[in-house]
Amino acid sequence: MLKDCRTVWVNCLRVIKANIGEQSFKTWFQPIVPVQLHNNVLIIQVPSQFFYEWLEEHYVDVLKKAIYQELGPEGRLEYSIVVDQGNAQTKPRTLNLPTSHKAAGPAPETTPAAALASGPMSSSARNVAAAAAQPAQPATLRNPFEASKAIDRNYLNSQLNHSYTFENYIEGDCNRLSRSAGLAVANKPGTTSFNPLMIYGGVGLGKTHLVQAIGNHIKATNTDKFVLYVSAEKFTNQFIESLRSNAVQDFANFYLLVDILILDDVQFLSGKDKTQEMFFHIFNHLHQAGKQIVMTSDRPPRDLVGLEDRLLSRFKWGLTADLQSPDFETRMAIIQNKMQQDGIDIPPQVVEYLAHSVNTNVRELEGVLISLVAQSSLNRREIDLEMAKQALRHIIEEVEAEVNLDFIQKTCAEYFSVPVELLKAKTRKKEVVTARQVAMYFAKEHTSHSLKSIGHHFGGRDHSTVIHSVQTVSDLIDSDKSFRTTIQELRKKFAGK
Ligand code: ADP
Ligand code: MG
């Protein structure tokens, strides 16, 4: 009797369920859809690349066990990964990958999404080898992304990662200018005054995501334009390779074909004079021809030491916009969005806790989320606040050791002889109000918490209450001598903390 994929998968799920925790099962197996069973190969569809990697890393054994029980020794499993959700006009795009024993994570360039993004092209390392093995072919123009083939515009690959879009790039005060400039450029590449567009900001703040979103948007709306994303590091390596293989002209010619050039992490060109010269030449040519140039840097152009002035002055022709660390609300929205994308459910208090606790950068926030989901799977526990605190103790402690809000509250409560919980309660008793206001004042002075975050830690008060408290304490310091002494004594307790 022929088995159908749904029945087989339902049976597999039974085996899996018996072997793993309920939360893990819900998180990682319920979203899977069986799509095909053919010649003993079961194809299951998973929502994202992240999902696929997670399954392969953590559940490959139990999956194999289930497949073995259902389909016998000949049975095999394949994944169909949704790499592009599609829209009303286009169907979702998927990528099929076999299961494997994965000893270590794949190198970034060979991840499924990257494999798809670069199509049949080989990695740059293989290109280097291929180029070295090939005799120079002056008659054909070679593509530095695929050294051995002549360029056919139809096969040019943008090297873009489809998962970076404007839709999943959360807007906040921290990125409003950059994001809207990016959108303007994406809608009218080469014709706005934002040419070049230079986005700068610290690590993990979303530079690559934003510029890739620009590229993806242009590609989707202008199919005739050749968009190219390249990191400055890759650009440099390709250039060096072209020098080695006597193909500098090919290298330059390839880049001159580009309509929208996205160069990521331009600071990498620092001190690399020859590469800068080549980029200068390409930049001038493209700019003159009305082509769009988008760049990112980890610091403002004025701090780009080791970059030639003539290149730096070109950057000023367009718009330079920065990315700041996201505020609390933006962090909340980013977490919610990520969870939704990956099909993971986390209670709202936990989202809030994470957004309060991790205030450095978005990449770190994502790292924390992944580690939380991992802990939940490994310990077979639902994700709740207690678990989030426990799981993230080592990370949060670092943050708290630096800011010491708890210590400030405890010290002020003790000093004024009021129970520390009352600082967070509604009570308006005079001594509690004083202790609370003083603690807020020191929280503002000694921690990096925003006014909003301070308010949150004092029983969910709003930032105007914090401003009022700080002002009241400052006024009292000026007008009341004994109060001033109190503050001085307390301040000593926080010195050096
Ligand atoms: P950078 O290039 O500045 O180091 P990335 O673009 O690689 O940072 O961003 C790090 C991670 O944070 C990525 O996974 C990205 O998707 C995510 N990220 C950054 N900013 C946002 C945002 N505003 N909305 C959603 N995700 C973001
Ligand atoms: Mg980056």
Coordinates of C-alpha atoms and ligand atoms in Angstrom, one line a residue:
M1 CA 0.0 0.0 0.0
L2 CA 1.3 3.4 -0.9
K3 CA 1.8 5.7 2.1
D4 CA 1.0 9.3 1.8
C5 CA 3.3 12.0 3.2
R6 CA 0.8 13.3 5.7
T7 CA 0.3 9.9 7.3
V8 CA 4.0 9.2 7.4
W9 CA 4.7 12.6 9.0
V10 CA 1.9 12.2 11.6
N11 CA 3.5 8.9 12.6
C12 CA 7.0 10.5 12.7
L13 CA 5.6 13.2 14.9
R14 CA 4.4 10.6 17.3
V15 CA 7.9 9.2 17.6
I16 CA 9.4 12.6 17.9
K17 CA 6.9 13.7 20.5
A18 CA 7.8 10.8 22.7
N19 CA 11.4 11.8 22.6
I20 CA 11.5 15.5 23.2
G21 CA 10.0 18.1 25.5
E22 CA 6.6 19.6 24.8
Q23 CA 7.8 23.2 24.3
S24 CA 10.5 22.0 21.9
F25 CA 7.9 19.9 20.1
K26 CA 5.6 22.9 19.8
T27 CA 8.3 25.3 18.8
W28 CA 10.2 23.2 16.3
F29 CA 7.8 20.5 15.0
Q30 CA 4.3 21.9 14.9
P31 CA 5.2 24.5 12.2
I32 CA 6.5 21.9 9.9
V33 CA 4.4 20.9 6.9
P34 CA 4.9 17.6 5.0
V35 CA 4.9 18.3 1.3
Q36 CA 5.9 15.2 -0.6
L37 CA 6.8 11.5 -0.3
H38 CA 8.5 10.0 -3.3
N39 CA 10.7 7.0 -3.5
N40 CA 11.0 6.8 0.2
V41 CA 12.1 10.5 0.4
L42 CA 10.0 12.5 2.7
I43 CA 10.1 16.3 2.0
I44 CA 9.1 18.6 4.9
Q45 CA 8.7 22.3 4.6
V46 CA 10.2 24.5 7.3
P47 CA 9.6 28.3 7.7
S48 CA 13.1 29.6 7.6
Q49 CA 16.8 28.8 7.2
F50 CA 17.2 29.4 10.9
F51 CA 14.6 26.7 11.5
Y52 CA 16.4 24.2 9.2
E53 CA 19.8 24.8 10.8
W54 CA 18.3 24.4 14.3
L55 CA 16.6 21.1 13.4
E56 CA 19.7 19.8 11.8
E57 CA 21.8 20.8 14.8
H58 CA 19.5 19.6 17.6
Y59 CA 17.1 17.1 16.3
V60 CA 18.7 15.3 13.5
D61 CA 19.0 12.1 15.5
V62 CA 15.3 12.0 16.5
L63 CA 14.3 12.8 13.0
K64 CA 16.4 10.0 11.6
K65 CA 14.9 7.6 14.2
A66 CA 11.4 8.6 13.2
I67 CA 12.1 8.3 9.5
Y68 CA 13.7 4.9 10.0
Q69 CA 10.7 3.6 11.9
E70 CA 8.3 4.8 9.3
L71 CA 10.2 4.3 6.0
G72 CA 12.8 1.7 7.0
P73 CA 16.5 1.8 6.1
E74 CA 15.8 3.3 2.7
G75 CA 13.9 6.2 4.1
R76 CA 15.4 9.7 3.7
L77 CA 14.4 13.2 4.7
E78 CA 14.7 16.4 2.8
Y79 CA 13.8 19.9 3.8
S80 CA 12.1 22.5 1.7
I81 CA 13.0 25.9 3.1
V82 CA 10.9 29.0 2.5
V83 CA 13.5 31.5 1.5
D84 CA 11.1 34.1 0.2
Q85 CA 7.5 34.4 1.4
G86 CA 6.4 35.9 -1.9
N87 CA 3.5 38.2 -2.3
A88 CA 0.1 38.4 -4.0
Q89 CA 1.7 38.0 -7.4
T90 CA 4.6 35.7 -6.7
K91 CA 4.5 32.3 -5.0
P92 CA 6.8 31.7 -2.0
R93 CA 10.2 30.5 -3.1
T94 CA 11.7 27.5 -1.5
L95 CA 15.0 25.7 -1.5
N96 CA 15.3 21.9 -1.1
L97 CA 18.1 20.5 1.0
P98 CA 18.9 17.0 2.2
T99 CA 19.5 16.2 5.8
S100 CA 23.0 15.7 6.9
H101 CA 25.2 14.9 9.9
K102 CA 26.4 18.3 10.6
A103 CA 29.6 18.3 12.6
A104 CA 30.0 22.0 12.6
G105 CA 27.9 24.9 11.3
P106 CA 28.4 25.7 7.7
A107 CA 30.7 28.5 6.7
P108 CA 28.7 31.7 6.1
E109 CA 29.0 31.5 2.3
T110 CA 27.7 28.0 2.1
T111 CA 24.6 28.4 4.2
P112 CA 21.5 27.5 2.3
A113 CA 20.4 31.1 1.8
A114 CA 23.8 32.1 0.6
A115 CA 24.0 29.1 -1.7
L116 CA 20.7 30.2 -3.1
A117 CA 21.7 33.8 -3.3
S118 CA 24.9 32.9 -5.2
G119 CA 23.2 30.4 -7.4
P120 CA 25.6 28.2 -9.3
M121 CA 28.5 30.4 -8.4
S122 CA 31.3 29.0 -6.4
S123 CA 32.7 30.6 -3.2
S124 CA 35.4 33.2 -3.7
A125 CA 38.0 30.8 -2.5
R126 CA 37.1 28.4 -5.3
N127 CA 37.1 31.4 -7.6
V128 CA 40.6 32.1 -6.6
A129 CA 41.6 28.6 -7.3
A130 CA 39.8 28.5 -10.6
A131 CA 41.3 31.8 -11.6
A132 CA 44.7 30.6 -10.8
A133 CA 44.2 27.5 -12.8
Q134 CA 42.9 29.4 -15.8
P135 CA 45.2 30.9 -18.4
A136 CA 44.5 34.6 -18.9
Q137 CA 41.8 35.1 -21.5
P138 CA 42.1 38.6 -22.7
A139 CA 39.3 38.2 -25.2
T140 CA 36.6 37.5 -22.7
L141 CA 35.5 39.6 -19.8
R142 CA 35.6 37.7 -16.6
N143 CA 33.3 38.1 -13.6
P144 CA 35.3 38.3 -10.3
F145 CA 32.4 36.4 -8.7
E146 CA 32.9 33.6 -11.1
A147 CA 36.3 33.9 -12.5
S148 CA 36.2 31.3 -15.3
K149 CA 33.1 32.4 -17.1
A150 CA 32.5 35.2 -19.5
I151 CA 29.9 37.7 -18.2
D152 CA 26.4 37.2 -19.3
R153 CA 24.2 40.0 -17.9
N154 CA 21.3 37.6 -17.5
Y155 CA 23.2 35.5 -15.0
L156 CA 24.6 38.2 -12.9
N157 CA 24.0 37.6 -9.3
S158 CA 23.4 40.3 -6.8
Q159 CA 24.9 38.4 -3.8
L160 CA 21.9 39.6 -1.8
N161 CA 20.3 37.8 1.1
H162 CA 16.6 37.8 0.5
S163 CA 15.8 37.7 4.2
Y164 CA 16.9 41.3 4.7
T165 CA 13.9 43.5 3.7
F166 CA 12.4 46.8 4.7
E167 CA 9.3 45.0 5.9
N168 CA 11.3 43.3 8.6
Y169 CA 13.5 46.3 9.3
I170 CA 11.8 47.8 12.3
E171 CA 11.7 51.6 12.3
G172 CA 12.6 53.6 15.4
D173 CA 14.1 57.0 16.4
C174 CA 17.4 55.2 16.2
N175 CA 17.2 54.6 12.4
R176 CA 14.5 56.9 11.1
L177 CA 16.7 59.1 8.9
S178 CA 18.8 56.2 7.5
R179 CA 15.8 54.1 6.9
S180 CA 13.8 56.8 5.0
A181 CA 16.9 57.8 3.0
G182 CA 17.3 54.1 2.2
L183 CA 13.7 53.9 1.1
A184 CA 14.1 57.0 -1.1
V185 CA 17.1 55.5 -2.8
A186 CA 15.4 52.2 -3.2
N187 CA 12.5 53.8 -4.9
K188 CA 14.6 56.0 -7.1
P189 CA 18.1 54.7 -7.4
G190 CA 20.6 57.1 -8.8
T191 CA 18.2 60.0 -9.2
T192 CA 17.9 61.4 -5.6
S193 CA 20.5 63.6 -4.1
F194 CA 21.4 60.7 -1.8
N195 CA 24.2 59.5 -4.0
P196 CA 26.3 58.1 -2.6
L197 CA 24.3 57.1 0.4
M198 CA 26.6 56.4 3.3
I199 CA 25.2 54.6 6.4
Y200 CA 27.4 54.5 9.5
G201 CA 26.9 53.0 12.9
G202 CA 28.4 50.6 15.5
V203 CA 28.5 46.9 15.2
G204 CA 25.2 45.0 15.1
L205 CA 23.0 48.1 14.6
G206 CA 21.6 47.0 11.3
K207 CA 23.8 48.5 8.6
T208 CA 24.0 45.4 6.5
H209 CA 20.3 44.7 6.9
L210 CA 19.4 48.1 5.7
V211 CA 21.6 48.3 2.7
Q212 CA 20.6 44.7 1.7
A213 CA 17.0 45.8 2.0
I214 CA 17.7 48.6 -0.4
G215 CA 19.3 46.1 -2.8
N216 CA 16.4 43.7 -2.5
H217 CA 13.8 46.4 -3.0
I218 CA 15.5 47.7 -6.2
K219 CA 15.9 44.2 -7.6
A220 CA 12.3 43.4 -7.1
T221 CA 11.1 46.7 -8.7
N222 CA 13.7 47.2 -11.4
T223 CA 14.4 43.8 -12.9
D224 CA 16.6 45.3 -15.6
K225 CA 19.0 46.9 -13.1
F226 CA 22.1 45.1 -12.0
V227 CA 22.3 45.4 -8.3
L228 CA 25.5 44.2 -6.6
Y229 CA 26.2 43.8 -2.9
V230 CA 29.8 43.3 -1.9
S231 CA 31.6 43.6 1.3
A232 CA 34.7 45.8 1.1
E233 CA 36.7 42.8 2.3
K234 CA 35.5 40.7 -0.6
F235 CA 36.0 43.6 -3.0
T236 CA 39.6 43.8 -1.8
N237 CA 40.2 40.1 -2.1
Q238 CA 38.9 40.0 -5.6
F239 CA 41.0 42.9 -6.6
I240 CA 44.1 41.3 -5.2
E241 CA 43.3 38.1 -7.0
S242 CA 42.8 40.0 -10.2
L243 CA 46.2 41.6 -9.8
R244 CA 47.7 38.1 -9.3
S245 CA 46.0 36.6 -12.3
N246 CA 46.6 39.6 -14.6
A247 CA 42.9 40.4 -14.9
V248 CA 42.6 43.9 -13.4
Q249 CA 40.9 45.2 -16.5
D250 CA 38.3 42.4 -16.2
F251 CA 37.8 43.3 -12.6
A252 CA 37.2 46.9 -13.4
N253 CA 35.0 46.2 -16.4
F254 CA 32.8 43.9 -14.3
Y255 CA 32.2 46.6 -11.7
L256 CA 31.5 49.2 -14.4
L257 CA 28.5 47.1 -15.4
V258 CA 26.8 47.6 -12.1
D259 CA 23.8 49.9 -11.8
I260 CA 23.5 49.9 -8.0
L261 CA 26.7 49.2 -6.1
I262 CA 26.4 48.4 -2.4
L263 CA 29.8 48.3 -0.7
D264 CA 29.5 47.1 2.9
D265 CA 32.0 48.0 5.7
V266 CA 34.1 50.5 3.7
Q267 CA 36.4 51.0 6.7
F268 CA 38.0 47.8 5.5
L269 CA 39.7 49.7 2.7
S270 CA 41.7 51.7 5.2
G271 CA 45.4 51.6 4.4
K272 CA 44.8 49.6 1.2
D273 CA 45.9 52.2 -1.2
K274 CA 45.7 50.2 -4.4
T275 CA 42.2 48.9 -3.7
Q276 CA 41.1 52.4 -2.8
E277 CA 42.5 53.7 -6.1
M278 CA 40.5 51.1 -8.0
F279 CA 37.4 51.9 -6.0
F280 CA 37.9 55.6 -6.6
H281 CA 38.0 54.9 -10.3
I282 CA 34.9 52.7 -10.2
F283 CA 33.1 55.2 -8.0
N284 CA 33.7 58.1 -10.4
H285 CA 32.6 56.2 -13.4
L286 CA 29.4 54.9 -11.8
H287 CA 28.5 58.2 -10.2
Q288 CA 29.1 60.1 -13.5
A289 CA 26.8 57.6 -15.3
G290 CA 24.1 58.3 -12.7
K291 CA 24.4 54.9 -11.1
Q292 CA 23.6 54.6 -7.4
I293 CA 26.3 53.9 -4.8
V294 CA 25.5 52.8 -1.3
M295 CA 28.1 52.3 1.4
T296 CA 28.3 51.5 5.1
S297 CA 31.0 52.2 7.6
D298 CA 31.4 51.4 11.3
R299 CA 32.3 55.0 12.0
P300 CA 31.6 58.5 10.6
P301 CA 33.6 59.4 7.5
R302 CA 35.6 62.0 9.4
D303 CA 37.0 59.2 11.5
L304 CA 37.9 56.9 8.6
V305 CA 41.7 57.1 9.1
G306 CA 43.7 55.6 6.3
L307 CA 41.2 56.5 3.6
E308 CA 42.4 58.9 1.0
D309 CA 41.0 62.4 1.2
R310 CA 39.9 62.4 -2.4
L311 CA 37.7 59.3 -1.7
L312 CA 36.4 60.8 1.6
S313 CA 35.4 64.0 -0.2
R314 CA 33.4 61.9 -2.6
F315 CA 31.4 60.5 0.2
K316 CA 30.2 63.9 1.1
W317 CA 28.6 64.4 -2.3
G318 CA 25.5 62.5 -1.1
L319 CA 24.0 61.8 2.2
T320 CA 25.7 60.5 5.3
A321 CA 23.2 59.1 7.9
D322 CA 23.8 57.2 11.1
L323 CA 22.2 54.3 13.0
Q324 CA 22.0 54.6 16.8
S325 CA 21.3 51.9 19.4
P326 CA 17.5 51.1 19.4
D327 CA 15.4 52.4 22.3
F328 CA 13.2 50.2 24.4
E329 CA 10.1 50.3 22.2
T330 CA 12.1 49.5 19.1
R331 CA 13.8 46.6 20.9
M332 CA 10.4 45.3 21.9
A333 CA 9.2 45.5 18.3
I334 CA 12.4 43.9 16.9
I335 CA 12.0 40.9 19.3
Q336 CA 8.4 40.5 18.5
N337 CA 9.1 40.6 14.8
K338 CA 11.9 38.1 15.0
M339 CA 9.8 35.7 17.1
Q340 CA 7.0 35.9 14.6
Q341 CA 9.4 35.4 11.7
D342 CA 10.8 32.2 13.3
G343 CA 7.5 31.0 14.4
I344 CA 8.4 31.1 18.1
D345 CA 6.1 32.1 20.9
I346 CA 7.3 34.0 23.9
P347 CA 5.1 35.5 26.6
P348 CA 4.9 39.3 26.5
Q349 CA 6.5 39.8 30.0
V350 CA 9.5 37.9 28.7
V351 CA 9.8 40.1 25.6
E352 CA 9.6 43.1 27.9
Y353 CA 12.2 41.7 30.2
L354 CA 14.6 41.0 27.3
A355 CA 14.0 44.5 25.8
H356 CA 14.9 46.0 29.2
S357 CA 17.9 43.9 29.9
V358 CA 19.7 43.9 26.6
N359 CA 20.3 47.4 25.5
T360 CA 23.5 47.2 23.5
N361 CA 22.8 46.2 20.0
V362 CA 20.4 44.2 17.9
R363 CA 22.8 41.4 17.1
E364 CA 23.3 40.8 20.8
L365 CA 19.5 40.9 21.3
E366 CA 19.2 38.2 18.7
G367 CA 21.9 36.1 20.3
V368 CA 20.1 36.3 23.6
L369 CA 16.9 35.2 22.0
I370 CA 18.5 32.2 20.3
S371 CA 20.2 31.2 23.6
L372 CA 16.8 31.4 25.4
V373 CA 15.1 29.2 22.8
A374 CA 18.0 26.8 23.0
Q375 CA 17.8 26.6 26.8
S376 CA 14.1 26.1 26.6
S377 CA 14.5 23.2 24.2
L378 CA 17.3 21.6 26.1
N379 CA 15.6 21.8 29.4
R380 CA 12.3 20.9 28.0
R381 CA 10.6 23.8 29.6
E382 CA 8.1 26.4 28.5
I383 CA 9.7 29.9 28.2
D384 CA 8.5 32.0 31.1
L385 CA 10.0 34.9 32.9
E386 CA 11.6 32.8 35.6
M387 CA 13.3 30.7 33.0
A388 CA 14.4 33.8 31.0
K389 CA 16.0 35.2 34.1
Q390 CA 17.7 32.0 34.9
A391 CA 18.8 31.3 31.4
L392 CA 20.2 34.8 30.8
R393 CA 21.7 35.2 34.3
H394 CA 25.3 35.5 33.0
I395 CA 24.4 38.1 30.4
I396 CA 22.1 40.2 32.4
E397 CA 24.4 40.1 35.4
E398 CA 27.0 41.8 33.4
V399 CA 24.6 44.5 32.5
E400 CA 23.4 44.9 36.1
A401 CA 26.9 44.9 37.5
E402 CA 27.5 47.9 35.3
V403 CA 24.3 49.8 36.1
N404 CA 23.5 48.6 39.6
L405 CA 19.9 49.7 39.8
D406 CA 19.0 47.1 42.4
F407 CA 21.9 48.2 44.5
I408 CA 20.8 51.8 44.4
Q409 CA 17.2 50.9 45.3
K410 CA 18.4 48.7 48.2
T411 CA 20.8 51.2 49.5
C412 CA 18.3 54.1 49.4
A413 CA 15.5 52.0 51.0
E414 CA 17.8 51.0 53.8
Y415 CA 19.0 54.5 54.4
F416 CA 15.5 55.8 54.7
S417 CA 14.3 52.7 56.6
V418 CA 11.6 51.8 54.2
P419 CA 11.0 48.3 52.6
V420 CA 12.6 48.2 49.2
E421 CA 9.3 46.9 47.6
L422 CA 7.6 50.1 48.5
L423 CA 9.8 52.0 46.1
K424 CA 8.0 50.1 43.3
A425 CA 4.6 50.3 44.9
K426 CA 1.9 53.0 44.7
T427 CA 2.2 54.4 48.2
R428 CA 2.6 58.2 48.6
K429 CA 3.8 58.1 52.2
K430 CA 6.3 60.9 52.6
E431 CA 9.4 58.9 53.6
V432 CA 8.7 56.4 50.8
V433 CA 8.3 59.2 48.3
T434 CA 11.6 60.7 49.4
A435 CA 13.5 57.4 49.3
R436 CA 12.0 56.7 45.8
Q437 CA 12.9 60.1 44.5
V438 CA 16.4 59.9 45.8
A439 CA 16.8 56.4 44.3
M440 CA 15.6 57.7 40.9
Y441 CA 18.0 60.6 41.2
F442 CA 21.0 58.2 41.7
A443 CA 19.7 55.9 39.1
K444 CA 19.9 58.7 36.6
E445 CA 23.3 59.7 37.8
H446 CA 25.0 56.3 38.1
T447 CA 23.4 54.1 35.5
S448 CA 23.0 54.1 31.8
H449 CA 19.2 53.4 32.0
S450 CA 17.0 55.8 30.1
L451 CA 14.4 57.8 32.0
K452 CA 11.8 55.4 30.6
S453 CA 13.7 52.4 31.8
I454 CA 14.2 53.9 35.3
G455 CA 10.5 54.5 35.5
H456 CA 9.9 51.0 34.5
H457 CA 12.1 49.7 37.3
F458 CA 10.2 51.8 39.9
G459 CA 6.8 50.1 39.5
G460 CA 6.1 51.1 35.9
R461 CA 6.1 54.8 36.4
D462 CA 6.5 57.0 33.4
H463 CA 9.5 59.1 32.4
S464 CA 7.9 62.4 33.5
T465 CA 7.7 61.1 37.0
V466 CA 11.4 60.4 36.9
I467 CA 12.2 63.9 35.5
H468 CA 10.1 65.4 38.3
S469 CA 11.9 63.3 41.0
V470 CA 15.3 64.2 39.7
Q471 CA 14.3 67.9 39.6
T472 CA 12.9 67.8 43.2
V473 CA 16.0 66.2 44.6
S474 CA 18.2 68.7 42.8
D475 CA 16.2 71.6 44.1
L476 CA 16.3 70.2 47.7
I477 CA 20.1 69.8 47.4
D478 CA 20.3 73.5 46.6
S479 CA 17.9 74.7 49.3
D480 CA 18.1 72.3 52.2
K481 CA 21.5 71.8 54.0
S482 CA 20.7 68.6 55.9
F483 CA 19.2 67.1 52.7
R484 CA 22.5 68.0 50.9
T485 CA 24.4 66.1 53.6
T486 CA 22.1 63.1 53.2
I487 CA 22.8 63.0 49.5
Q488 CA 26.6 63.3 50.0
E489 CA 26.5 60.4 52.4
L490 CA 24.6 58.3 50.0
R491 CA 26.8 59.3 47.1
K492 CA 29.8 57.9 48.9
K493 CA 28.1 54.5 49.0
F494 CA 27.8 54.6 45.2
A495 CA 31.3 56.0 44.5
G496 CA 33.3 53.6 42.4
K497 CA 30.3 51.4 41.8
Ligands
ADP1 P1 25.7 45.6 11.2 O1 25.9 45.4 9.8 O2 25.4 47.1 11.6 O3 26.8 45.0 12.1 P2 23.4 43.8 10.9 O4 22.7 44.5 9.8 O5 24.2 42.6 10.6 O6 24.3 44.9 11.7 O7 22.3 43.6 12.0 C1 22.5 42.6 13.0 C2 21.2 41.8 13.2 O8 20.3 42.7 13.8 C3 20.7 41.3 11.9 O9 20.2 40.0 12.1 C4 19.6 42.3 11.6 O10 18.5 41.6 10.9 C5 19.1 42.7 13.0 N1 18.6 44.1 13.0 C6 19.3 45.2 13.1 N2 18.5 46.3 13.1 C7 17.2 45.8 12.9 C8 16.0 46.5 12.9 N3 15.8 47.8 12.9 N4 14.9 45.7 12.7 C9 15.0 44.3 12.6 N5 16.2 43.7 12.7 C10 17.3 44.4 12.9
MG2 MG 27.4 44.4 8.7

